[in-house]
């Protein structure tokens, strides 16, 4: 049917302060999630981590029609250009020159010769 759905206001995400949780400390349990491998604090069946509430939802339950991302979101999640020369330059600045130098010594008659490669 073409029923009209009421739009509810979605509160902005925010961190739960430790002072808000202090009275609930005796009730909080620690749980390791097998699917994600993350460790959560569990309070009354709610999974909490780093101040956020985690929920498992079915992808089919998500509605994304009419979503218009902002320019900031597009630039944040858009694909980047594949510019390997800049990547290599950036990596060499962090990790230094990738070429290793070694000293080769060889006996040649009276003296020793040294070379590097």
JSON list of C-alpha atoms in Angstrom, two decimals:
[
{"chain": "A", "resi": 1, "resn": "UNK", "atom": "CA", "xyz": [0.00, 0.00, 0.00]},
{"chain": "A", "resi": 2, "resn": "UNK", "atom": "CA", "xyz": [0.88, 3.59, -0.40]},
{"chain": "A", "resi": 3, "resn": "UNK", "atom": "CA", "xyz": [0.72, 4.38, 3.30]},
{"chain": "A", "resi": 4, "resn": "UNK", "atom": "CA", "xyz": [2.37, 7.53, 4.54]},
{"chain": "A", "resi": 5, "resn": "UNK", "atom": "CA", "xyz": [5.20, 7.01, 6.94]},
{"chain": "A", "resi": 6, "resn": "UNK", "atom": "CA", "xyz": [5.85, 9.57, 9.62]},
{"chain": "A", "resi": 7, "resn": "UNK", "atom": "CA", "xyz": [9.37, 10.89, 9.66]},
{"chain": "A", "resi": 8, "resn": "UNK", "atom": "CA", "xyz": [10.83, 10.75, 13.12]},
{"chain": "A", "resi": 9, "resn": "UNK", "atom": "CA", "xyz": [13.62, 12.98, 14.25]},
{"chain": "A", "resi": 10, "resn": "UNK", "atom": "CA", "xyz": [16.87, 11.05, 14.54]},
{"chain": "A", "resi": 11, "resn": "UNK", "atom": "CA", "xyz": [19.03, 12.37, 17.35]},
{"chain": "A", "resi": 12, "resn": "UNK", "atom": "CA", "xyz": [22.59, 13.28, 16.49]},
{"chain": "A", "resi": 13, "resn": "UNK", "atom": "CA", "xyz": [25.17, 10.69, 17.59]},
{"chain": "A", "resi": 14, "resn": "UNK", "atom": "CA", "xyz": [27.03, 11.62, 20.71]},
{"chain": "A", "resi": 15, "resn": "UNK", "atom": "CA", "xyz": [29.44, 10.03, 23.12]},
{"chain": "A", "resi": 16, "resn": "UNK", "atom": "CA", "xyz": [28.12, 8.67, 26.38]},
{"chain": "A", "resi": 17, "resn": "UNK", "atom": "CA", "xyz": [30.11, 10.28, 29.14]},
{"chain": "A", "resi": 18, "resn": "UNK", "atom": "CA", "xyz": [31.71, 8.14, 31.82]},
{"chain": "A", "resi": 19, "resn": "UNK", "atom": "CA", "xyz": [29.84, 10.07, 34.51]},
{"chain": "A", "resi": 20, "resn": "UNK", "atom": "CA", "xyz": [26.54, 9.00, 32.92]},
{"chain": "A", "resi": 21, "resn": "UNK", "atom": "CA", "xyz": [27.60, 5.35, 33.13]},
{"chain": "A", "resi": 22, "resn": "UNK", "atom": "CA", "xyz": [29.10, 5.47, 36.63]},
{"chain": "A", "resi": 23, "resn": "UNK", "atom": "CA", "xyz": [25.87, 4.43, 38.40]},
{"chain": "A", "resi": 24, "resn": "UNK", "atom": "CA", "xyz": [25.52, 1.48, 36.01]},
{"chain": "A", "resi": 25, "resn": "UNK", "atom": "CA", "xyz": [29.09, 0.12, 36.42]},
{"chain": "A", "resi": 26, "resn": "UNK", "atom": "CA", "xyz": [28.02, -2.89, 38.53]},
{"chain": "A", "resi": 27, "resn": "UNK", "atom": "CA", "xyz": [25.54, -3.89, 35.81]},
{"chain": "A", "resi": 28, "resn": "UNK", "atom": "CA", "xyz": [27.95, -3.61, 32.86]},
{"chain": "A", "resi": 29, "resn": "UNK", "atom": "CA", "xyz": [29.38, -6.83, 31.43]},
{"chain": "A", "resi": 30, "resn": "UNK", "atom": "CA", "xyz": [32.20, -7.28, 28.94]},
{"chain": "A", "resi": 31, "resn": "UNK", "atom": "CA", "xyz": [31.43, -9.31, 25.80]},
{"chain": "A", "resi": 32, "resn": "UNK", "atom": "CA", "xyz": [33.59, -10.40, 22.86]},
{"chain": "A", "resi": 33, "resn": "UNK", "atom": "CA", "xyz": [31.61, -10.43, 19.60]},
{"chain": "A", "resi": 34, "resn": "UNK", "atom": "CA", "xyz": [32.51, -13.47, 17.48]},
{"chain": "A", "resi": 35, "resn": "UNK", "atom": "CA", "xyz": [31.40, -11.92, 14.18]},
{"chain": "A", "resi": 36, "resn": "UNK", "atom": "CA", "xyz": [33.34, -8.67, 14.41]},
{"chain": "A", "resi": 37, "resn": "UNK", "atom": "CA", "xyz": [36.06, -9.67, 16.87]},
{"chain": "A", "resi": 38, "resn": "UNK", "atom": "CA", "xyz": [35.45, -6.50, 18.89]},
{"chain": "A", "resi": 39, "resn": "UNK", "atom": "CA", "xyz": [35.03, -6.25, 22.64]},
{"chain": "A", "resi": 40, "resn": "UNK", "atom": "CA", "xyz": [31.88, -4.48, 23.84]},
{"chain": "A", "resi": 41, "resn": "UNK", "atom": "CA", "xyz": [30.45, -3.34, 27.11]},
{"chain": "A", "resi": 42, "resn": "UNK", "atom": "CA", "xyz": [26.94, -4.75, 27.50]},
{"chain": "A", "resi": 43, "resn": "UNK", "atom": "CA", "xyz": [24.32, -2.86, 29.49]},
{"chain": "A", "resi": 44, "resn": "UNK", "atom": "CA", "xyz": [20.78, -4.26, 29.49]},
{"chain": "A", "resi": 45, "resn": "UNK", "atom": "CA", "xyz": [21.42, -6.02, 26.16]},
{"chain": "A", "resi": 46, "resn": "UNK", "atom": "CA", "xyz": [22.83, -2.88, 24.50]},
{"chain": "A", "resi": 47, "resn": "UNK", "atom": "CA", "xyz": [26.31, -3.12, 22.95]},
{"chain": "A", "resi": 48, "resn": "UNK", "atom": "CA", "xyz": [28.45, -0.08, 23.82]},
{"chain": "A", "resi": 49, "resn": "UNK", "atom": "CA", "xyz": [31.95, 0.67, 22.54]},
{"chain": "A", "resi": 50, "resn": "UNK", "atom": "CA", "xyz": [33.95, 3.90, 22.74]},
{"chain": "A", "resi": 51, "resn": "UNK", "atom": "CA", "xyz": [30.86, 5.83, 23.77]},
{"chain": "A", "resi": 52, "resn": "UNK", "atom": "CA", "xyz": [28.71, 4.58, 20.88]},
{"chain": "A", "resi": 53, "resn": "UNK", "atom": "CA", "xyz": [25.75, 2.22, 20.78]},
{"chain": "A", "resi": 54, "resn": "UNK", "atom": "CA", "xyz": [26.21, -0.61, 18.26]},
{"chain": "A", "resi": 55, "resn": "UNK", "atom": "CA", "xyz": [23.23, -2.36, 16.71]},
{"chain": "A", "resi": 56, "resn": "UNK", "atom": "CA", "xyz": [23.03, -5.16, 14.20]},
{"chain": "A", "resi": 57, "resn": "UNK", "atom": "CA", "xyz": [20.55, -4.33, 11.47]},
{"chain": "A", "resi": 58, "resn": "UNK", "atom": "CA", "xyz": [19.45, -6.12, 8.36]},
{"chain": "A", "resi": 59, "resn": "UNK", "atom": "CA", "xyz": [20.58, -4.42, 5.13]},
{"chain": "A", "resi": 60, "resn": "UNK", "atom": "CA", "xyz": [17.05, -4.89, 3.78]},
{"chain": "A", "resi": 61, "resn": "UNK", "atom": "CA", "xyz": [15.70, -2.69, 6.59]},
{"chain": "A", "resi": 62, "resn": "UNK", "atom": "CA", "xyz": [17.75, 0.32, 5.46]},
{"chain": "A", "resi": 63, "resn": "UNK", "atom": "CA", "xyz": [16.08, 2.95, 3.32]},
{"chain": "A", "resi": 64, "resn": "UNK", "atom": "CA", "xyz": [18.40, 5.03, 1.18]},
{"chain": "A", "resi": 65, "resn": "UNK", "atom": "CA", "xyz": [15.98, 6.54, -1.34]},
{"chain": "A", "resi": 66, "resn": "UNK", "atom": "CA", "xyz": [16.19, 10.30, -1.65]},
{"chain": "A", "resi": 67, "resn": "UNK", "atom": "CA", "xyz": [19.54, 10.56, 0.15]},
{"chain": "A", "resi": 68, "resn": "UNK", "atom": "CA", "xyz": [21.58, 13.50, -1.12]},
{"chain": "A", "resi": 69, "resn": "UNK", "atom": "CA", "xyz": [25.16, 13.48, 0.19]},
{"chain": "A", "resi": 70, "resn": "UNK", "atom": "CA", "xyz": [26.93, 16.73, 0.94]},
{"chain": "A", "resi": 71, "resn": "UNK", "atom": "CA", "xyz": [30.05, 17.79, -0.98]},
{"chain": "A", "resi": 72, "resn": "UNK", "atom": "CA", "xyz": [32.14, 16.94, 2.09]},
{"chain": "A", "resi": 73, "resn": "UNK", "atom": "CA", "xyz": [30.73, 13.39, 2.21]},
{"chain": "A", "resi": 74, "resn": "UNK", "atom": "CA", "xyz": [31.34, 12.91, -1.49]},
{"chain": "A", "resi": 75, "resn": "UNK", "atom": "CA", "xyz": [34.97, 13.99, -1.18]},
{"chain": "A", "resi": 76, "resn": "UNK", "atom": "CA", "xyz": [35.43, 11.93, 1.98]},
{"chain": "A", "resi": 77, "resn": "UNK", "atom": "CA", "xyz": [34.10, 8.67, 0.53]},
{"chain": "A", "resi": 78, "resn": "UNK", "atom": "CA", "xyz": [34.78, 9.21, -3.17]},
{"chain": "A", "resi": 79, "resn": "UNK", "atom": "CA", "xyz": [37.39, 7.21, -5.02]},
{"chain": "A", "resi": 80, "resn": "UNK", "atom": "CA", "xyz": [40.85, 8.67, -5.15]},
{"chain": "A", "resi": 81, "resn": "UNK", "atom": "CA", "xyz": [43.01, 9.06, -8.22]},
{"chain": "A", "resi": 82, "resn": "UNK", "atom": "CA", "xyz": [45.60, 6.36, -8.69]},
{"chain": "A", "resi": 83, "resn": "UNK", "atom": "CA", "xyz": [48.81, 8.36, -8.64]},
{"chain": "A", "resi": 84, "resn": "UNK", "atom": "CA", "xyz": [51.55, 5.87, -7.85]},
{"chain": "A", "resi": 85, "resn": "UNK", "atom": "CA", "xyz": [54.44, 8.32, -8.27]},
{"chain": "A", "resi": 86, "resn": "UNK", "atom": "CA", "xyz": [53.13, 10.49, -5.43]},
{"chain": "A", "resi": 87, "resn": "UNK", "atom": "CA", "xyz": [52.52, 7.40, -3.32]},
{"chain": "A", "resi": 88, "resn": "UNK", "atom": "CA", "xyz": [56.06, 6.14, -3.81]},
{"chain": "A", "resi": 89, "resn": "UNK", "atom": "CA", "xyz": [57.50, 9.56, -3.05]},
{"chain": "A", "resi": 90, "resn": "UNK", "atom": "CA", "xyz": [55.41, 9.78, 0.12]},
{"chain": "A", "resi": 91, "resn": "UNK", "atom": "CA", "xyz": [56.43, 6.27, 1.23]},
{"chain": "A", "resi": 92, "resn": "UNK", "atom": "CA", "xyz": [60.12, 6.91, 0.55]},
{"chain": "A", "resi": 93, "resn": "UNK", "atom": "CA", "xyz": [59.91, 10.07, 2.69]},
{"chain": "A", "resi": 94, "resn": "UNK", "atom": "CA", "xyz": [58.48, 8.02, 5.56]},
{"chain": "A", "resi": 95, "resn": "UNK", "atom": "CA", "xyz": [60.55, 4.85, 5.28]},
{"chain": "A", "resi": 96, "resn": "UNK", "atom": "CA", "xyz": [63.62, 6.18, 3.54]},
{"chain": "A", "resi": 97, "resn": "UNK", "atom": "CA", "xyz": [65.25, 4.85, 0.40]},
{"chain": "A", "resi": 98, "resn": "UNK", "atom": "CA", "xyz": [64.16, 1.28, -0.29]},
{"chain": "A", "resi": 99, "resn": "UNK", "atom": "CA", "xyz": [67.46, 0.35, -1.96]},
{"chain": "A", "resi": 100, "resn": "UNK", "atom": "CA", "xyz": [69.84, -1.38, 0.39]},
{"chain": "A", "resi": 101, "resn": "UNK", "atom": "CA", "xyz": [73.54, -0.83, 0.12]},
{"chain": "A", "resi": 102, "resn": "UNK", "atom": "CA", "xyz": [75.99, -3.59, 0.80]},
{"chain": "A", "resi": 103, "resn": "UNK", "atom": "CA", "xyz": [79.74, -3.61, 0.84]},
{"chain": "A", "resi": 104, "resn": "UNK", "atom": "CA", "xyz": [81.53, -6.31, -1.12]},
{"chain": "A", "resi": 105, "resn": "UNK", "atom": "CA", "xyz": [85.11, -7.08, -0.23]},
{"chain": "A", "resi": 106, "resn": "UNK", "atom": "CA", "xyz": [87.31, -9.13, -2.50]},
{"chain": "A", "resi": 107, "resn": "UNK", "atom": "CA", "xyz": [90.98, -10.03, -2.33]},
{"chain": "A", "resi": 108, "resn": "UNK", "atom": "CA", "xyz": [92.77, -8.87, -5.48]},
{"chain": "A", "resi": 109, "resn": "UNK", "atom": "CA", "xyz": [96.44, -9.46, -5.21]},
{"chain": "A", "resi": 110, "resn": "UNK", "atom": "CA", "xyz": [97.98, -7.09, -2.70]},
{"chain": "A", "resi": 111, "resn": "UNK", "atom": "CA", "xyz": [94.94, -4.97, -1.77]},
{"chain": "A", "resi": 112, "resn": "UNK", "atom": "CA", "xyz": [91.27, -5.26, -1.13]},
{"chain": "A", "resi": 113, "resn": "UNK", "atom": "CA", "xyz": [88.68, -3.76, -3.40]},
{"chain": "A", "resi": 114, "resn": "UNK", "atom": "CA", "xyz": [85.42, -2.41, -2.11]},
{"chain": "A", "resi": 115, "resn": "UNK", "atom": "CA", "xyz": [82.30, -1.77, -4.05]},
{"chain": "A", "resi": 116, "resn": "UNK", "atom": "CA", "xyz": [78.69, -1.08, -3.38]},
{"chain": "A", "resi": 117, "resn": "UNK", "atom": "CA", "xyz": [75.54, -2.03, -5.17]}
]
